[in-house]
PDB file of C-alpha atoms in Angstrom:
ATOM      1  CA  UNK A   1       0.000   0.000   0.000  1.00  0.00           C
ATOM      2  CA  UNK A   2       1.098   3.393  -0.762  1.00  0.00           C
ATOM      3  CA  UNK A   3       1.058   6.137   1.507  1.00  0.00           C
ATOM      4  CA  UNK A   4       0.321  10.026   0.471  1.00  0.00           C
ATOM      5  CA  UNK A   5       3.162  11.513   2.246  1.00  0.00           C
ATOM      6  CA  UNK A   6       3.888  15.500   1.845  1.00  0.00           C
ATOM      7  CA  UNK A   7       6.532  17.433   2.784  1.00  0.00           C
ATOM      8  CA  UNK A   8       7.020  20.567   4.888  1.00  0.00           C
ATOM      9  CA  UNK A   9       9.048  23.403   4.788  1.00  0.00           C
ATOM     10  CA  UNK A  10       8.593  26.846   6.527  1.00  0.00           C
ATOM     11  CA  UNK A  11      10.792  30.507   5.721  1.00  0.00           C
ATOM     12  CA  UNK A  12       9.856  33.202   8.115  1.00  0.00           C
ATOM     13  CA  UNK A  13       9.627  36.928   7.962  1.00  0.00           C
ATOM     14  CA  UNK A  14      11.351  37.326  11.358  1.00  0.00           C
ATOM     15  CA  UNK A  15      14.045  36.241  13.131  1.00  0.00           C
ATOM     16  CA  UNK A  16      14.138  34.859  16.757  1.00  0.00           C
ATOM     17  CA  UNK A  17      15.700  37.620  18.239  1.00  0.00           C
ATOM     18  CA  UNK A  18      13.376  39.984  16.303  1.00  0.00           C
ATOM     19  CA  UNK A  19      10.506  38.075  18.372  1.00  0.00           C
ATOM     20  CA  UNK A  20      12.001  37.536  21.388  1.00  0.00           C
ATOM     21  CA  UNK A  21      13.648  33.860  21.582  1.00  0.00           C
ATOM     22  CA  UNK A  22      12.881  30.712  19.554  1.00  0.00           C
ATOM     23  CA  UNK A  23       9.660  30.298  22.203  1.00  0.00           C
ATOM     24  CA  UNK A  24       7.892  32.537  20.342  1.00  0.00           C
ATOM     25  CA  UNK A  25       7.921  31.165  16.814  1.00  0.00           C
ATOM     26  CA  UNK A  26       4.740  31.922  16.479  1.00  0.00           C
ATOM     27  CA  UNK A  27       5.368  35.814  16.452  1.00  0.00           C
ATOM     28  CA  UNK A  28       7.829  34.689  13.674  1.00  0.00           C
ATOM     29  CA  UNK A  29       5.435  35.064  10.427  1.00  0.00           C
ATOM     30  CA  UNK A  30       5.700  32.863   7.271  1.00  0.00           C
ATOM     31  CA  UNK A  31       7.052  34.295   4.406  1.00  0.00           C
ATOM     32  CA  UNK A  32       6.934  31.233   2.011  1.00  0.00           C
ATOM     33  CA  UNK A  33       6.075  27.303   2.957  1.00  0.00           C
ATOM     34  CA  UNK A  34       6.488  24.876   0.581  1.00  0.00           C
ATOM     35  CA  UNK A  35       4.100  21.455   0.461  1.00  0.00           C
ATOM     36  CA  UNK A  36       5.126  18.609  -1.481  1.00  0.00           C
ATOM     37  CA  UNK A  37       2.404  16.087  -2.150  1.00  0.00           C
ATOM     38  CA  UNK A  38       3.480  12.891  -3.290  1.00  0.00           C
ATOM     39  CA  UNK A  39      -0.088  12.323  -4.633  1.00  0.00           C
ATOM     40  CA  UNK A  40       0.099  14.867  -7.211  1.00  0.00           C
ATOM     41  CA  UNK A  41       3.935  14.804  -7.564  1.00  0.00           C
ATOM     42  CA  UNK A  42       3.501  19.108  -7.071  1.00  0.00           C
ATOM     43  CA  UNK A  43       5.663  21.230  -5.155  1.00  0.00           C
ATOM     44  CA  UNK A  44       3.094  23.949  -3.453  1.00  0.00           C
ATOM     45  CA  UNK A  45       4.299  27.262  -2.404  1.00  0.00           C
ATOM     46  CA  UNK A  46       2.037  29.259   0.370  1.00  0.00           C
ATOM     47  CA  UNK A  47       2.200  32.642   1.667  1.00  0.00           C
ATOM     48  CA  UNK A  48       1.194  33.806   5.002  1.00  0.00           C
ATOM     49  CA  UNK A  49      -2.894  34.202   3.551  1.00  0.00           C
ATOM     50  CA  UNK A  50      -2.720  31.225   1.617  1.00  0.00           C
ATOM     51  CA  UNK A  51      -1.909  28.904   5.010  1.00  0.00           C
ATOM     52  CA  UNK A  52      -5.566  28.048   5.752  1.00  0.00           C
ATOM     53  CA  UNK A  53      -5.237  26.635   2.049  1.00  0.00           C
ATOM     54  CA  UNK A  54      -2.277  24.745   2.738  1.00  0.00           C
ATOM     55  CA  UNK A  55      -3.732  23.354   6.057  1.00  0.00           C
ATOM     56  CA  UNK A  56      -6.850  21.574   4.077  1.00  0.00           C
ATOM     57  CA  UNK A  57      -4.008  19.701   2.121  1.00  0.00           C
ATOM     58  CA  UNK A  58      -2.003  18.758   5.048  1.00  0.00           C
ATOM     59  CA  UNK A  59      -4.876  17.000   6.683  1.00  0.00           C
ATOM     60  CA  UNK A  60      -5.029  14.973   3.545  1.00  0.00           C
ATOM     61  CA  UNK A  61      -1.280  13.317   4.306  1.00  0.00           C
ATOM     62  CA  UNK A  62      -0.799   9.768   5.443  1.00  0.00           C
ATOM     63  CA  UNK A  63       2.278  11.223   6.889  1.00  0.00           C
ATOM     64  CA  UNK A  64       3.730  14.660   6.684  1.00  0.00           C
ATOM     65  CA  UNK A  65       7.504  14.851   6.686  1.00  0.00           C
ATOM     66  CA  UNK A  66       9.703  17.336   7.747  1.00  0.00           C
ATOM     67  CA  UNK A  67      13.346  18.523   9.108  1.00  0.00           C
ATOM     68  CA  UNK A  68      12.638  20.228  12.688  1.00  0.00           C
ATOM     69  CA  UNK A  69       9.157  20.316  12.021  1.00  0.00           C
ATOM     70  CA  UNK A  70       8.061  19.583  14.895  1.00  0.00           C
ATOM     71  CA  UNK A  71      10.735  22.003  17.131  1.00  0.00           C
ATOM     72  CA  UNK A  72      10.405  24.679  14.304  1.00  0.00           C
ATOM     73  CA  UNK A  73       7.958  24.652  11.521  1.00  0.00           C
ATOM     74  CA  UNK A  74       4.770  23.733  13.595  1.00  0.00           C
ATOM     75  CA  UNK A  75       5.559  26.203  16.021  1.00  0.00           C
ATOM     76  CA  UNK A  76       5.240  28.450  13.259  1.00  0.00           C
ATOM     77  CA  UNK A  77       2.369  27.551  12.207  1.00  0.00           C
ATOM     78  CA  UNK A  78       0.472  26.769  14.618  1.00  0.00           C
ATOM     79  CA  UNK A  79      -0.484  30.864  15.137  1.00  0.00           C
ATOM     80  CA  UNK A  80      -2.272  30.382  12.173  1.00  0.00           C
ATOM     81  CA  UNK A  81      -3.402  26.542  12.216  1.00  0.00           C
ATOM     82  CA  UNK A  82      -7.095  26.301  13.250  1.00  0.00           C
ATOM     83  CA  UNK A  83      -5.962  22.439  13.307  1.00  0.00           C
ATOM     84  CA  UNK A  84      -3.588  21.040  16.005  1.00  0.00           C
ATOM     85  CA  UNK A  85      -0.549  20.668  13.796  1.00  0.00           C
ATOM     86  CA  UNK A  86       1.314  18.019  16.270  1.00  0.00           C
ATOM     87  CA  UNK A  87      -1.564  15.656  15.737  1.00  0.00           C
ATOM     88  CA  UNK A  88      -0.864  15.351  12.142  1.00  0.00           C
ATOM     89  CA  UNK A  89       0.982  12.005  11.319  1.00  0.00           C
ATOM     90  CA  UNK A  90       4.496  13.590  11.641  1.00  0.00           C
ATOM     91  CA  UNK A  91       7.917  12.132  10.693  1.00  0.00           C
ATOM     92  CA  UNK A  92      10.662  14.713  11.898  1.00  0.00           C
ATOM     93  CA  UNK A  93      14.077  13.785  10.352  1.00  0.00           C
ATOM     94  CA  UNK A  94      15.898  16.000  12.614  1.00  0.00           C
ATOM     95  CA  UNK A  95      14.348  14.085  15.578  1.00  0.00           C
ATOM     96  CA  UNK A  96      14.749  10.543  14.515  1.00  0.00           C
ATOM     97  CA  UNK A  97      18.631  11.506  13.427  1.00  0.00           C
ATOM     98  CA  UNK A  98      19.536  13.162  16.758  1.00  0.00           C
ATOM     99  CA  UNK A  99      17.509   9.779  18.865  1.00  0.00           C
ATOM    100  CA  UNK A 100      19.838   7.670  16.746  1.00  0.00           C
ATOM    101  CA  UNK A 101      23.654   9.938  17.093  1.00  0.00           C
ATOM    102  CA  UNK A 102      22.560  11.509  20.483  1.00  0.00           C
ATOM    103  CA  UNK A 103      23.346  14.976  18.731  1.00  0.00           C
ATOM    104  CA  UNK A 104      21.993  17.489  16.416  1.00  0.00           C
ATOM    105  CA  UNK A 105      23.344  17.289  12.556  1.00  0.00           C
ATOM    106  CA  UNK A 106      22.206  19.939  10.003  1.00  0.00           C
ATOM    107  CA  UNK A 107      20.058  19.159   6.475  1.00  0.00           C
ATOM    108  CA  UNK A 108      23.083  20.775   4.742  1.00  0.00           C
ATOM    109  CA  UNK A 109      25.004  17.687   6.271  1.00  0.00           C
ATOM    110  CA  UNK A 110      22.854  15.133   5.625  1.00  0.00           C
ATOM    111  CA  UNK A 111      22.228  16.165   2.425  1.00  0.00           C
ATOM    112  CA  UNK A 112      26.087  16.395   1.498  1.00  0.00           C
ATOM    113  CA  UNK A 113      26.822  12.962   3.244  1.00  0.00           C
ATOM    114  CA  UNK A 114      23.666  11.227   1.181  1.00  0.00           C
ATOM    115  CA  UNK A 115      23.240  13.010  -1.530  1.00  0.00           C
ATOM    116  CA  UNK A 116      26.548  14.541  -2.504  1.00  0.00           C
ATOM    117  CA  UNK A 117      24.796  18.188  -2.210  1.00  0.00           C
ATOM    118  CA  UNK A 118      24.365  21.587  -0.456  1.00  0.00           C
ATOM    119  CA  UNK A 119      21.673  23.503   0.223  1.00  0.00           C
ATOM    120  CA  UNK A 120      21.660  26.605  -1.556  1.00  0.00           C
ATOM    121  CA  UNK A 121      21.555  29.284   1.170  1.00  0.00           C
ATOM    122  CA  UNK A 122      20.138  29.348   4.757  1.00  0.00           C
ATOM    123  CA  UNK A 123      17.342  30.705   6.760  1.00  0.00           C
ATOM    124  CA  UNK A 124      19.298  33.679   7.596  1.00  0.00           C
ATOM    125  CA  UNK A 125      19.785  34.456   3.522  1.00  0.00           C
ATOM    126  CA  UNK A 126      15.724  33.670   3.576  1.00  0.00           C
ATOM    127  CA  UNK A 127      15.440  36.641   6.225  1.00  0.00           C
ATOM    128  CA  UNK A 128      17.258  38.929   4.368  1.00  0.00           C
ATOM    129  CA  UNK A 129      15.163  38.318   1.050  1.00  0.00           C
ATOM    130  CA  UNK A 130      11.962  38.794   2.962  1.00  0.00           C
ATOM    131  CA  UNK A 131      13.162  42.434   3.851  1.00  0.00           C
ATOM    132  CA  UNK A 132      14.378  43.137   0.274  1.00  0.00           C
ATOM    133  CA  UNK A 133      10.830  42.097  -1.151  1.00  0.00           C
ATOM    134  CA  UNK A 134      12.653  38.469  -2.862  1.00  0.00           C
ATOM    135  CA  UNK A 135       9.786  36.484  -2.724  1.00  0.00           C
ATOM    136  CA  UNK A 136      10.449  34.172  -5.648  1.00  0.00           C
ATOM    137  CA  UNK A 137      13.926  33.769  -4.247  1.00  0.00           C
ATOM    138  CA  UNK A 138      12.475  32.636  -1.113  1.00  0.00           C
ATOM    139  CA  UNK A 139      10.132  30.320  -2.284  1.00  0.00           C
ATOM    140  CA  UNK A 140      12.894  29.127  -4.454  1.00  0.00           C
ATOM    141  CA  UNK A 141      14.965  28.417  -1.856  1.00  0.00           C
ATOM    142  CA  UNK A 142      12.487  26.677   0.173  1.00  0.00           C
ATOM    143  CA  UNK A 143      11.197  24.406  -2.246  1.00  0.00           C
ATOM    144  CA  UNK A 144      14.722  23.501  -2.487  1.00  0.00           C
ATOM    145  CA  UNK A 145      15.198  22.327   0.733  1.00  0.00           C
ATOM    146  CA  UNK A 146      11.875  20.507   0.644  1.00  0.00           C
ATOM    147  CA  UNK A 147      13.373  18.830  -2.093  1.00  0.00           C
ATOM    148  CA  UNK A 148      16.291  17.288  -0.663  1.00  0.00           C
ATOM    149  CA  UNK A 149      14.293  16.383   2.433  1.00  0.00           C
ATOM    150  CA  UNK A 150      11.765  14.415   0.189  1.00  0.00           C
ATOM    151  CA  UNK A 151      14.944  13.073  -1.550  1.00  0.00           C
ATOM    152  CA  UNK A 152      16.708  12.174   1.876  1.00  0.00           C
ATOM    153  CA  UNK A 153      13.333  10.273   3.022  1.00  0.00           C
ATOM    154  CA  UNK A 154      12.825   8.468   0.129  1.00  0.00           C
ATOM    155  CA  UNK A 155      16.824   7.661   0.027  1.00  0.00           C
ATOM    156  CA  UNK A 156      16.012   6.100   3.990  1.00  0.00           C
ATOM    157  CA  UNK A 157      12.807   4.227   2.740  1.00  0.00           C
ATOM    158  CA  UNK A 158      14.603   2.322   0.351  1.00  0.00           C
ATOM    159  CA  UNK A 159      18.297   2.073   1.844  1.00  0.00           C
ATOM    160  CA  UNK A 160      17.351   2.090   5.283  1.00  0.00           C
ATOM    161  CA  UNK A 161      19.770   4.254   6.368  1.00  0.00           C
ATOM    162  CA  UNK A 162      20.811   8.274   5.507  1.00  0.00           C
ATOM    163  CA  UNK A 163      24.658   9.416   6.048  1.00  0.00           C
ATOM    164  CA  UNK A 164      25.891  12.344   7.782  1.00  0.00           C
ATOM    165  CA  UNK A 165      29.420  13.476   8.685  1.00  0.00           C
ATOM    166  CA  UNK A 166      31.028  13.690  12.195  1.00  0.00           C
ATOM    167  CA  UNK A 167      32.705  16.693  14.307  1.00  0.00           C
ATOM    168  CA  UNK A 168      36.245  14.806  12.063  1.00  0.00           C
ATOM    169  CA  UNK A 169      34.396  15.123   8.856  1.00  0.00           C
ATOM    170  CA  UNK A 170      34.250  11.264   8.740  1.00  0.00           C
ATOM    171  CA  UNK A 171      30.986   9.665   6.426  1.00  0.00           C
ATOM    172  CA  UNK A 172      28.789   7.507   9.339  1.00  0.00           C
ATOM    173  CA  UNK A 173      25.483   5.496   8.666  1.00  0.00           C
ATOM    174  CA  UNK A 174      22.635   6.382  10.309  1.00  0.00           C
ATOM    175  CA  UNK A 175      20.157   3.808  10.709  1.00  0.00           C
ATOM    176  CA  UNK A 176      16.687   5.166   8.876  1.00  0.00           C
ATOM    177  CA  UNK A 177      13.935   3.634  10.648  1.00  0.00           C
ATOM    178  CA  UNK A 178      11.329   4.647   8.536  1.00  0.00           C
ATOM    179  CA  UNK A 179       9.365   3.726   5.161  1.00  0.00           C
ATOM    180  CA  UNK A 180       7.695   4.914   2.412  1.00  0.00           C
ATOM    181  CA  UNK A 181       5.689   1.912   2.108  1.00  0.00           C
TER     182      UNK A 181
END
């Protein structure tokens, strides 16, 4: 049986010490999130007014898959959410990596390590776009890293196991214990 899965990405207009600390993400705005829906193969950007749109699709998701989403882009969201967003059917690769090393790695690192790639910028670059008006770029950027995270997922269904480098720059396996059934 397949499973719709989508995937979640969130830029914001506002940094954590704009706000006030990374407790109040939800002060942070959205600038751009990007959904991927594996059911229609489409990569769907949302602005801030567009979220109650994107929230009918995510409640359509077998499983919704994400890097910090649960530490970071549901406490975004959830200022906006009239849905609780950590009842959704949620697999957070940052989460699962750090239960299996015991520390945090980065997307960029995982993605280098697995993929042989980098991720284009950062959410600091995304921050700076939002205050020059760069919307494209943003939503550029994010669909981007939705991209590899779909790509580092599907790379763990099948492999069972993702790669990340260590504090000596040394390639380790990192048991993936999830599926894309």
């Amino acid at each position: 049986m397949n499973i719709r899965y989508m995937v979640l990405d969130v830029e914001t207009r506002r940094s954590a010490r704009e706000v006030g600390g990374w407790h109040r993400a939800g002060a942070m705005g959205v600038s751009v999130a990007v959904l991927y829906d594996a059911g229609t193969n489409a990569f769907l950007p949302f602005e801030q007014h567009a979220l109650p749109e994107m929230f009918r699709w995510l409640i359509q998701a077998d499983l919704v898959v994400g890097f910090n989403i649960l530490g970071f882009d549901y406490a975004v969201l959830q200022a906006f959410a009239d849905i609780r967003l950590k009842d959704l059917p949620t697999l957070d690769m940052l989460t699962h990596v750090h239960r299996q090393l015991g520390r945090r790695v980065s997307l960029d690192n995982l993605a280098q390590a697995t993929l042989h790639e980098r991720k284009s910028a950062d959410g600091m670059a995304a921050l700076r776009w939002w205050k020059e008006g760069k919307l494209a770029q943003i939503a550029e950027y994010c669909k981007m890293d939705v991209d590899i995270t779909r790509r580092l997922y599907l790379y763990g269904s099948e492999h069972g196991h993702v790669f990340c480098s260590n504090t000596r720059g040394e390639r380790m396996c990192v048991p993936a214990l999830w599926s894309a059934a």
